[in-house]
Coordinates of C-alpha atoms and ligand atoms in Angstrom, one line a residue:
X1 CA 22.2 -16.0 15.8
X2 CA 21.8 -19.1 13.7
X3 CA 18.4 -19.3 12.2
X4 CA 16.4 -22.4 12.5
X5 CA 17.6 -23.6 15.8
X6 CA 14.3 -23.0 17.7
X7 CA 11.4 -25.4 17.4
X8 CA 8.5 -23.7 15.7
X9 CA 5.4 -24.0 17.8
X10 CA 3.2 -24.4 14.8
X11 CA 1.4 -27.5 16.2
X12 CA 0.0 -25.4 19.1
X13 CA -1.3 -22.6 16.8
X14 CA -4.7 -22.1 15.2
X15 CA -4.4 -22.8 11.5
X16 CA -4.8 -19.1 10.5
X17 CA -1.7 -18.2 12.6
X18 CA 0.3 -21.3 11.6
X19 CA -0.1 -20.5 7.8
X20 CA 2.2 -17.5 8.1
X21 CA 5.1 -19.5 9.6
X22 CA 8.2 -20.6 7.6
X23 CA 11.0 -22.6 9.2
X24 CA 14.0 -20.4 10.2
X25 CA 16.3 -22.3 7.8
X26 CA 14.1 -21.2 4.8
X27 CA 14.1 -17.6 5.8
X28 CA 17.0 -16.5 3.6
X29 CA 15.6 -18.3 0.5
X30 CA 12.3 -16.8 1.1
X31 CA 13.7 -13.3 1.3
X32 CA 15.7 -13.8 -1.9
X33 CA 12.4 -14.8 -3.5
X34 CA 10.6 -11.7 -2.1
X35 CA 13.4 -9.4 -3.3
X36 CA 13.2 -10.8 -6.8
X37 CA 9.5 -10.5 -6.8
X38 CA 9.7 -6.8 -5.9
X39 CA 12.6 -6.0 -8.2
X40 CA 10.5 -4.4 -10.9
X41 CA 7.1 -3.4 -9.4
X42 CA 6.2 -0.3 -7.5
X43 CA 5.5 -2.2 -4.2
X44 CA 8.0 -2.6 -1.5
X45 CA 9.0 -5.1 1.2
X46 CA 10.5 -5.0 4.6
X47 CA 11.8 -7.0 7.5
X48 CA 10.7 -6.6 11.1
X49 CA 12.9 -8.0 13.8
X50 CA 10.6 -8.6 16.8
X51 CA 12.1 -9.3 20.2
X52 CA 9.9 -10.2 23.1
X53 CA 10.0 -9.8 26.9
X54 CA 7.6 -10.2 29.7
X55 CA 7.1 -7.3 32.1
X56 CA 7.4 -9.7 35.1
X57 CA 5.3 -9.2 38.1
X58 CA 5.7 -11.1 41.4
X59 CA 2.3 -12.7 40.6
X60 CA 3.8 -14.5 37.7
X61 CA 5.7 -17.7 38.3
X62 CA 8.1 -18.0 35.4
X63 CA 9.0 -21.2 33.9
X64 CA 11.2 -22.0 30.9
X65 CA 8.1 -22.5 28.8
X66 CA 7.1 -18.9 29.2
X67 CA 9.3 -17.9 26.3
X68 CA 7.7 -20.5 24.0
X69 CA 4.4 -19.2 25.2
X70 CA 5.3 -15.6 24.4
X71 CA 6.3 -16.6 20.9
X72 CA 3.0 -18.5 20.4
X73 CA 1.1 -15.5 21.8
X74 CA 2.9 -13.1 19.4
X75 CA 2.2 -15.4 16.4
X76 CA -1.5 -15.2 17.4
X77 CA -1.4 -11.4 17.6
X78 CA 0.5 -11.3 14.2
X79 CA -2.3 -13.0 12.4
X80 CA -4.4 -9.9 13.0
X81 CA -1.7 -7.7 11.4
X82 CA -0.3 -9.8 8.6
X83 CA -1.5 -10.0 5.1
X84 CA -1.7 -12.9 2.6
X85 CA 2.0 -12.9 1.5
X86 CA 3.7 -12.0 4.7
X87 CA 5.7 -14.6 6.5
X88 CA 7.2 -15.2 10.0
X89 CA 10.2 -17.2 11.1
X90 CA 11.0 -17.9 14.8
X91 CA 14.7 -17.5 15.1
X92 CA 15.2 -17.6 18.8
X93 CA 13.4 -18.3 22.1
X94 CA 12.2 -14.7 22.2
X95 CA 12.8 -13.4 18.7
X96 CA 10.9 -13.5 15.4
X97 CA 11.6 -12.2 12.0
X98 CA 8.6 -11.0 9.9
X99 CA 9.0 -10.5 6.2
X100 CA 6.4 -8.1 4.8
X101 CA 5.6 -8.3 1.1
X102 CA 3.6 -6.2 -1.3
X103 CA 3.7 -3.0 0.8
X104 CA 2.0 0.0 -1.0
X105 CA 4.9 2.1 0.5
X106 CA 7.8 1.7 2.9
X107 CA 5.7 3.5 5.5
X108 CA 3.4 0.5 5.7
X109 CA 6.1 -1.5 7.4
X110 CA 5.9 1.1 10.2
X111 CA 2.2 0.9 10.3
X112 CA 2.3 -2.8 10.6
X113 CA 4.8 -2.5 13.5
X114 CA 2.6 0.1 15.2
X115 CA -0.4 -2.3 14.9
X116 CA 1.5 -5.1 16.4
X117 CA 2.7 -3.0 19.2
X118 CA -0.8 -1.8 19.9
X119 CA -1.9 -5.4 20.2
X120 CA 0.7 -5.8 22.9
X121 CA -1.1 -3.2 25.0
X122 CA -3.6 -5.9 25.9
X123 CA -2.7 -7.8 29.0
X124 CA -1.2 -11.3 28.5
X125 CA -2.9 -14.2 30.1
X126 CA -0.7 -17.1 31.2
X127 CA -2.8 -19.8 32.9
X128 CA -4.8 -18.0 35.5
X129 CA -2.3 -15.1 35.8
X130 CA -2.0 -11.8 33.9
X131 CA 1.1 -10.0 32.8
X132 CA 2.1 -7.6 30.1
X133 CA 4.3 -8.8 27.3
X134 CA 6.6 -6.2 25.7
X135 CA 7.8 -6.2 22.1
X136 CA 10.5 -4.2 20.5
X137 CA 10.5 -4.0 16.7
X138 CA 13.4 -3.1 14.4
X139 CA 12.4 -2.3 10.8
X140 CA 14.6 -2.5 7.7
X141 CA 13.1 -1.7 4.3
X142 CA 14.1 -3.9 1.4
X143 CA 16.0 -2.8 -1.6
X144 CA 15.2 -4.1 -5.1
X145 CA 18.6 -5.7 -5.8
X146 CA 19.1 -7.4 -2.5
X147 CA 22.1 -9.7 -2.7
X148 CA 22.5 -10.9 0.8
X149 CA 19.3 -11.4 2.8
X150 CA 21.3 -11.6 6.0
X151 CA 22.1 -7.9 5.6
X152 CA 18.5 -6.9 5.9
X153 CA 17.9 -9.1 8.9
X154 CA 21.0 -7.6 10.6
X155 CA 19.8 -4.1 9.8
X156 CA 16.4 -4.9 11.3
X157 CA 18.0 -6.3 14.4
X158 CA 20.3 -3.3 14.7
X159 CA 17.3 -1.0 14.6
X160 CA 15.6 -3.2 17.2
X161 CA 18.6 -2.9 19.6
X162 CA 18.7 0.8 18.9
X163 CA 15.0 1.1 19.8
X164 CA 15.7 -0.7 23.1
X165 CA 18.6 1.6 24.1
X166 CA 16.6 4.6 23.2
X167 CA 13.5 3.3 25.2
X168 CA 11.4 3.4 22.0
X169 CA 9.3 0.5 21.0
X170 CA 10.3 0.5 17.4
X171 CA 13.0 2.0 15.2
X172 CA 13.6 2.1 11.5
X173 CA 17.0 1.3 10.0
X174 CA 19.2 3.3 9.7
X175 CA 18.4 4.6 13.3
X176 CA 18.1 8.3 13.7
X177 CA 18.2 9.0 10.0
X178 CA 15.1 11.1 9.2
X179 CA 15.2 10.1 5.5
X180 CA 14.5 6.5 6.6
X181 CA 10.8 7.0 6.7
X182 CA 10.6 6.9 10.5
X183 CA 9.6 10.5 10.8
X184 CA 7.6 10.6 7.6
X185 CA 4.3 9.5 9.0
X186 CA 4.0 12.2 11.6
X187 CA 3.8 15.0 9.0
X188 CA 1.4 12.9 6.9
X189 CA -0.8 12.4 10.0
X190 CA -0.6 16.1 11.0
X191 CA -1.6 17.1 7.4
X192 CA -4.4 14.5 7.5
X193 CA -5.8 16.0 10.7
X194 CA -5.4 19.5 9.5
X195 CA -6.7 18.9 6.0
X196 CA -9.6 16.7 6.9
X197 CA -8.3 13.7 5.1
X198 CA -10.4 11.7 7.5
X199 CA -14.0 11.0 7.2
X200 CA -16.6 9.3 9.3
X201 CA -18.8 6.4 8.7
X202 CA -21.7 5.2 10.8
X203 CA -22.8 1.7 11.8
X204 CA -26.3 1.2 13.2
X205 CA -27.0 -0.5 16.5
X206 CA -30.4 -2.1 16.8
X207 CA -32.7 -3.3 19.6
X208 CA -32.3 -7.1 19.2
X209 CA -35.9 -7.7 20.4
X210 CA -37.6 -5.4 17.9
X211 CA -35.0 -4.7 15.2
X212 CA -35.5 -1.0 15.6
X213 CA -32.3 1.1 15.2
X214 CA -31.5 2.9 18.5
X215 CA -28.0 4.2 17.9
X216 CA -25.1 4.6 15.5
X217 CA -21.5 4.0 16.2
X218 CA -19.2 6.6 14.6
X219 CA -16.1 5.2 13.0
X220 CA -13.2 7.1 11.5
X221 CA -11.7 6.4 8.1
X222 CA -8.5 7.7 6.5
X223 CA -8.1 7.9 2.8
X224 CA -4.8 9.4 1.9
X225 CA -4.3 11.8 -0.9
X226 CA -2.6 9.0 -2.9
X227 CA -5.8 7.1 -2.6
X228 CA -4.5 4.5 -0.1
X229 CA -6.9 3.6 2.6
X230 CA -5.5 3.1 6.1
X231 CA -7.8 1.5 8.7
X232 CA -8.3 2.8 12.2
X233 CA -6.6 -0.2 13.8
X234 CA -3.5 1.1 12.1
X235 CA -3.8 4.9 12.3
X236 CA -5.3 5.2 15.8
X237 CA -2.2 3.8 17.5
X238 CA 0.0 6.0 15.4
X239 CA -2.1 9.1 16.2
X240 CA -1.7 8.2 19.9
X241 CA 2.0 7.8 19.5
X242 CA 2.5 11.1 17.6
X243 CA 0.6 13.0 20.3
X244 CA -2.2 14.0 17.9
X245 CA -5.0 12.3 19.7
X246 CA -6.6 15.4 21.4
X247 CA -6.8 17.2 18.1
X248 CA -8.1 14.1 16.3
X249 CA -10.8 13.4 18.9
X250 CA -11.8 17.0 18.8
X251 CA -12.3 16.6 15.0
X252 CA -14.3 13.3 15.4
X253 CA -16.5 14.7 18.2
X254 CA -17.4 17.8 16.3
X255 CA -18.0 16.1 13.0
X256 CA -20.0 13.3 14.6
X257 CA -22.2 15.8 16.5
X258 CA -22.6 17.9 13.5
X259 CA -24.2 14.8 11.8
X260 CA -26.6 14.4 14.7
X261 CA -28.9 17.1 13.2
X262 CA -29.3 15.0 10.0
X263 CA -30.7 12.1 12.0
X264 CA -33.1 14.5 13.8
X265 CA -34.2 16.1 10.6
X266 CA -34.9 12.6 9.2
X267 CA -37.2 12.0 12.1
X268 CA -34.9 9.4 13.7
X269 CA -34.4 9.1 17.4
X270 CA -30.8 7.7 17.6
X271 CA -28.0 8.2 19.9
X272 CA -24.4 8.5 18.7
X273 CA -21.7 6.2 20.0
X274 CA -18.3 7.8 19.7
X275 CA -15.0 6.1 20.4
X276 CA -12.5 7.8 22.6
X277 CA -8.9 6.8 23.2
X278 CA -7.3 6.0 26.5
X279 CA -5.1 8.9 25.8
X280 CA -8.1 11.3 25.8
X281 CA -8.9 10.2 29.3
X282 CA -5.7 11.8 30.5
X283 CA -6.2 15.1 28.8
X284 CA -7.0 17.8 31.3
X285 CA -9.6 19.6 29.2
X286 CA -11.3 16.5 27.7
X287 CA -14.6 17.3 29.6
X288 CA -14.5 20.8 28.3
X289 CA -14.0 19.5 24.7
X290 CA -17.0 17.3 25.1
X291 CA -19.2 20.0 26.6
X292 CA -18.2 22.5 23.9
X293 CA -18.9 20.2 21.1
X294 CA -22.4 19.4 22.6
X295 CA -23.1 23.1 22.9
X296 CA -21.8 24.0 19.4
X297 CA -24.0 21.5 17.7
X298 CA -26.9 21.7 20.2
X299 CA -26.9 18.0 20.9
X300 CA -28.6 16.8 24.1
X301 CA -25.9 15.0 26.1
X302 CA -28.2 12.0 26.6
X303 CA -28.0 11.4 22.8
X304 CA -24.3 10.7 23.1
X305 CA -22.4 7.7 24.4
X306 CA -18.6 7.7 24.7
X307 CA -17.0 4.3 24.1
X308 CA -13.9 3.7 26.1
X309 CA -11.9 0.5 25.8
X310 CA -11.9 -1.8 28.7
X311 CA -8.2 -1.4 29.6
X312 CA -8.3 2.4 29.6
X313 CA -9.4 2.9 33.2
X314 CA -7.4 0.0 34.4
X315 CA -4.0 1.6 34.1
X316 CA -4.7 4.8 36.1
X317 CA -8.1 4.3 37.9
X318 CA -7.5 7.1 40.4
X319 CA -7.1 9.5 37.5
X320 CA -9.7 8.1 35.2
X321 CA -12.6 7.3 37.5
X322 CA -13.1 11.0 38.5
X323 CA -13.0 12.0 34.9
X324 CA -15.6 9.5 34.0
X325 CA -17.8 10.8 36.8
X326 CA -17.5 14.3 35.4
X327 CA -18.5 13.1 32.0
X328 CA -21.6 11.4 33.7
X329 CA -22.4 14.8 35.3
X330 CA -22.4 16.4 31.9
X331 CA -25.0 13.8 31.0
X332 CA -23.4 11.7 28.3
X333 CA -23.6 7.9 28.4
X334 CA -20.5 5.8 28.9
X335 CA -19.8 2.4 27.4
X336 CA -17.0 -0.1 27.9
X337 CA -15.9 -1.2 24.5
X338 CA -14.3 -4.5 23.6
X339 CA -15.4 -6.0 26.9
X340 CA -13.8 -9.3 27.7
X341 CA -10.5 -8.5 26.1
X342 CA -9.1 -6.7 29.2
X343 CA -8.8 -7.9 32.7
X344 CA -11.3 -5.8 34.6
X345 CA -11.5 -6.7 38.2
X346 CA -15.0 -6.9 39.5
X347 CA -14.3 -4.3 42.2
X348 CA -13.0 -1.8 39.6
X349 CA -15.9 -2.4 37.3
X350 CA -18.2 -1.7 40.1
X351 CA -16.5 1.7 40.6
X352 CA -16.8 2.8 37.0
X353 CA -19.8 5.0 36.4
X354 CA -20.6 3.4 33.1
X355 CA -24.0 2.6 31.5
X356 CA -23.2 -0.1 29.0
X357 CA -21.0 -3.0 28.2
X358 CA -20.1 -3.8 24.6
X359 CA -19.2 -7.4 24.3
X360 CA -16.1 -7.8 22.1
X361 CA -16.7 -9.2 18.6
X362 CA -14.3 -12.1 19.0
X363 CA -16.7 -13.7 21.6
X364 CA -19.8 -12.8 19.5
X365 CA -18.3 -14.2 16.4
X366 CA -17.3 -17.5 18.0
X367 CA -20.5 -17.8 20.0
X368 CA -22.1 -20.7 18.1
X369 CA -18.9 -22.6 17.6
X370 CA -17.0 -22.1 20.9
X371 CA -18.2 -23.1 24.3
X372 CA -15.6 -20.7 25.8
X373 CA -17.0 -17.8 23.8
X374 CA -20.5 -18.8 24.8
X375 CA -19.5 -19.0 28.5
X376 CA -17.9 -15.5 28.3
X377 CA -21.0 -14.0 26.6
X378 CA -23.3 -15.6 29.2
X379 CA -21.2 -14.5 32.1
X380 CA -20.9 -11.0 30.7
X381 CA -24.7 -10.7 30.3
X382 CA -25.2 -12.0 33.8
X383 CA -22.6 -9.5 35.2
X384 CA -24.2 -6.6 33.3
X385 CA -27.6 -7.7 34.6
X386 CA -26.3 -7.6 38.2
X387 CA -24.7 -4.3 37.7
X388 CA -27.7 -2.8 36.0
X389 CA -25.8 -2.2 32.7
X390 CA -27.1 -2.1 29.2
X391 CA -25.6 -4.8 26.9
X392 CA -24.5 -4.4 23.3
X393 CA -23.0 -7.2 21.2
X394 CA -20.7 -6.1 18.4
X395 CA -19.6 -8.1 15.4
X396 CA -22.9 -9.9 14.8
X397 CA -22.4 -11.4 11.3
X398 CA -25.4 -13.7 10.9
X399 CA -29.0 -14.1 11.9
X400 CA -28.3 -17.3 14.0
X401 CA -25.9 -15.4 16.2
X402 CA -28.4 -12.5 16.5
X403 CA -31.2 -14.8 17.6
X404 CA -28.9 -16.6 20.1
X405 CA -27.8 -13.3 21.6
X406 CA -31.4 -12.1 21.8
X407 CA -32.5 -15.4 23.5
X408 CA -29.7 -15.0 26.0
X409 CA -31.0 -11.6 27.0
X410 CA -28.6 -9.3 25.1
X411 CA -30.5 -6.1 24.5
X412 CA -28.7 -4.4 21.6
X413 CA -26.5 -5.5 18.7
X414 CA -24.3 -4.2 15.9
X415 CA -22.5 -6.0 13.1
X416 CA -22.1 -6.7 9.4
X417 CA -25.1 -9.1 9.6
X418 CA -27.3 -6.2 10.5
X419 CA -25.7 -3.3 8.7
X420 CA -22.2 -2.5 7.6
X421 CA -20.6 0.9 8.4
X422 CA -21.7 3.4 5.7
X423 CA -21.8 7.1 4.9
X424 CA -24.3 9.3 6.7
X425 CA -26.9 9.4 4.0
X426 CA -26.9 5.6 3.4
X427 CA -27.3 5.0 7.2
X428 CA -30.1 7.6 7.5
X429 CA -31.9 5.9 4.6
X430 CA -31.3 2.4 6.2
X431 CA -32.6 3.6 9.6
X432 CA -35.7 5.2 8.0
X433 CA -36.4 1.9 6.2
X434 CA -35.9 -0.3 9.3
X435 CA -37.2 2.1 11.9
X436 CA -40.5 0.2 12.5
X437 CA -40.0 -3.3 11.3
X438 CA -39.8 -6.3 13.6
X439 CA -36.6 -8.4 13.4
X440 CA -38.4 -11.4 11.9
X441 CA -39.2 -9.5 8.7
X442 CA -36.0 -7.5 8.7
X443 CA -33.5 -8.7 6.1
X444 CA -29.7 -8.5 6.8
X445 CA -28.6 -5.2 5.3
X446 CA -25.3 -4.9 3.4
Ligands
C2E501 P1 -14.6 -0.7 17.8 O1 -14.9 0.6 18.5 O2 -14.7 -1.9 18.6 O3 -15.4 -0.7 16.5 C1 -16.0 -1.9 15.9 C2 -15.1 -2.4 14.8 O4 -15.7 -3.6 14.3 C3 -15.2 -1.4 13.5 O5 -13.9 -1.6 12.9 C4 -16.3 -2.0 12.7 O6 -16.2 -1.7 11.3 C5 -16.0 -3.5 12.9 N1 -17.2 -4.3 12.8 C6 -18.5 -4.0 12.9 N2 -19.3 -5.1 12.7 C7 -18.5 -6.1 12.4 C8 -18.7 -7.5 12.1 O7 -19.8 -8.0 12.0 N3 -17.6 -8.2 11.9 C9 -16.4 -7.7 11.9 N4 -15.4 -8.6 11.6 N5 -16.1 -6.4 12.2 C10 -17.2 -5.7 12.5 P2 -13.1 -0.3 12.4 O8 -14.0 0.7 11.9 O9 -12.0 -0.8 11.6 O10 -12.5 0.3 13.8 C11 -11.6 -0.4 14.5 C12 -11.3 0.2 15.8 O11 -10.7 1.5 15.7 C13 -12.6 0.5 16.6 O12 -13.1 -0.6 17.2 C14 -12.1 1.6 17.5 O13 -11.5 1.1 18.7 C15 -11.1 2.3 16.7 N6 -11.7 3.6 16.1 C16 -12.5 3.7 15.0 N7 -12.8 5.0 14.9 C17 -12.3 5.7 15.9 C18 -12.3 7.0 16.3 O14 -13.0 7.9 15.7 N8 -11.7 7.4 17.5 C19 -11.0 6.4 18.2 N9 -10.3 6.8 19.3 N10 -11.0 5.1 17.9 C20 -11.6 4.8 16.7
MG502 MG1 -16.3 1.2 19.5
MG503 MG1 -15.3 -2.8 19.9

């Protein structure tokens, strides 16, 4: 395909997405520059060939502009995944080339692809309709003495085609070669789970009216033995893909509940919010896992809330709703995380035996600037009120947003403007310090 023939939709993009774009006809020159830049240093670079498709449903009335829409949508997703020196070129109506620079290791190209693919799990909104976009990614890792940039692009596209034929969502070039790095992450993840390379951090949730801490969200961190830190947005999708989620969730549950005693000893009355993956909700013995962990660490079920993402029950409600009911019978609380990013129908929401809605941080963050975010938050709060659900806002970064949420009737909040995630002892101390102070006198904690 001749690069540079498709009009780049930069004008329609938010600036933070547009800044990654380079014109298709500058792609080769850019890659040459990147290859030279990486010739001596320890860091690596890679090319991702991303091809896009829409999983069409009869609800969606396709028009030619759908492809352009898909590309724009993907560019918006990519801005969550890309780093400072990465660049994207649109080379076809449904094809993008991503050049990743300054990678700590070739595996990081795969991590980036996994993150992008995870972002595609969210439904795509076109006008008033919803559909699912699908991406396939081919990955080619750069070599220091790259002579012809076109070769690397071809390799990435070959890997992408291979992925399509093998019904995989990504593939590393050369396809099927285990030395390529494709398989290398799975053993690393298995070792990480077995050798406890993960650790937990805790982020307080407070009552917005009083400032009193009421709960703590448990968040996993992975620090690899080479010292590299990999964030959960990257490793959680990979753990899911490698089939390691049941074991990982078992580890998180047990370690989180083991920490519960420390809060009790410190005289703190807090419940623990633990994230579970959509994959967990399809595990036959998930309820037993939860019950066992509660018993092992003598934690009252009422002190635990399991956070499930909004889209998790939407795919298989017939399977998931009974499981959620069993969890309710055990006595744990249930929260819908990242609310507003999925496409819950009201009737399904009504059926879910949940106690709480957690408003996604993208709406909370934009609350004071965007009328759309404000409307979504207002509507969510009204909806929660009608359904008798507790409301938590996540991603509160400043006092003005906190006050606005409180005035709108949101009950609980969490965010960097209140307290950043921290290790157990730091959070225990923070909670002891803030346990009885009203919000007006409570400084933002960092
Ligand atoms: P989440 O459950 O929605 O967690 C909230 C995320 O927002 C956390 O990111 C947290 O550090 C971040 N955050 C909190 N306050 C603010 C703020 O004011 N501003 C901004 N910009 N961010 C804020 P983190 O720890 O990177 O986790 C990302 C996601 O990974 C989590 O989103 C959750 O879905 C998943 N995750 C984390 N730990 C686990 C786990 O143990 N199991 C599972 N299944 N998923 C996990
Ligand atoms: Mg959460
Ligand atoms: Mg969330």
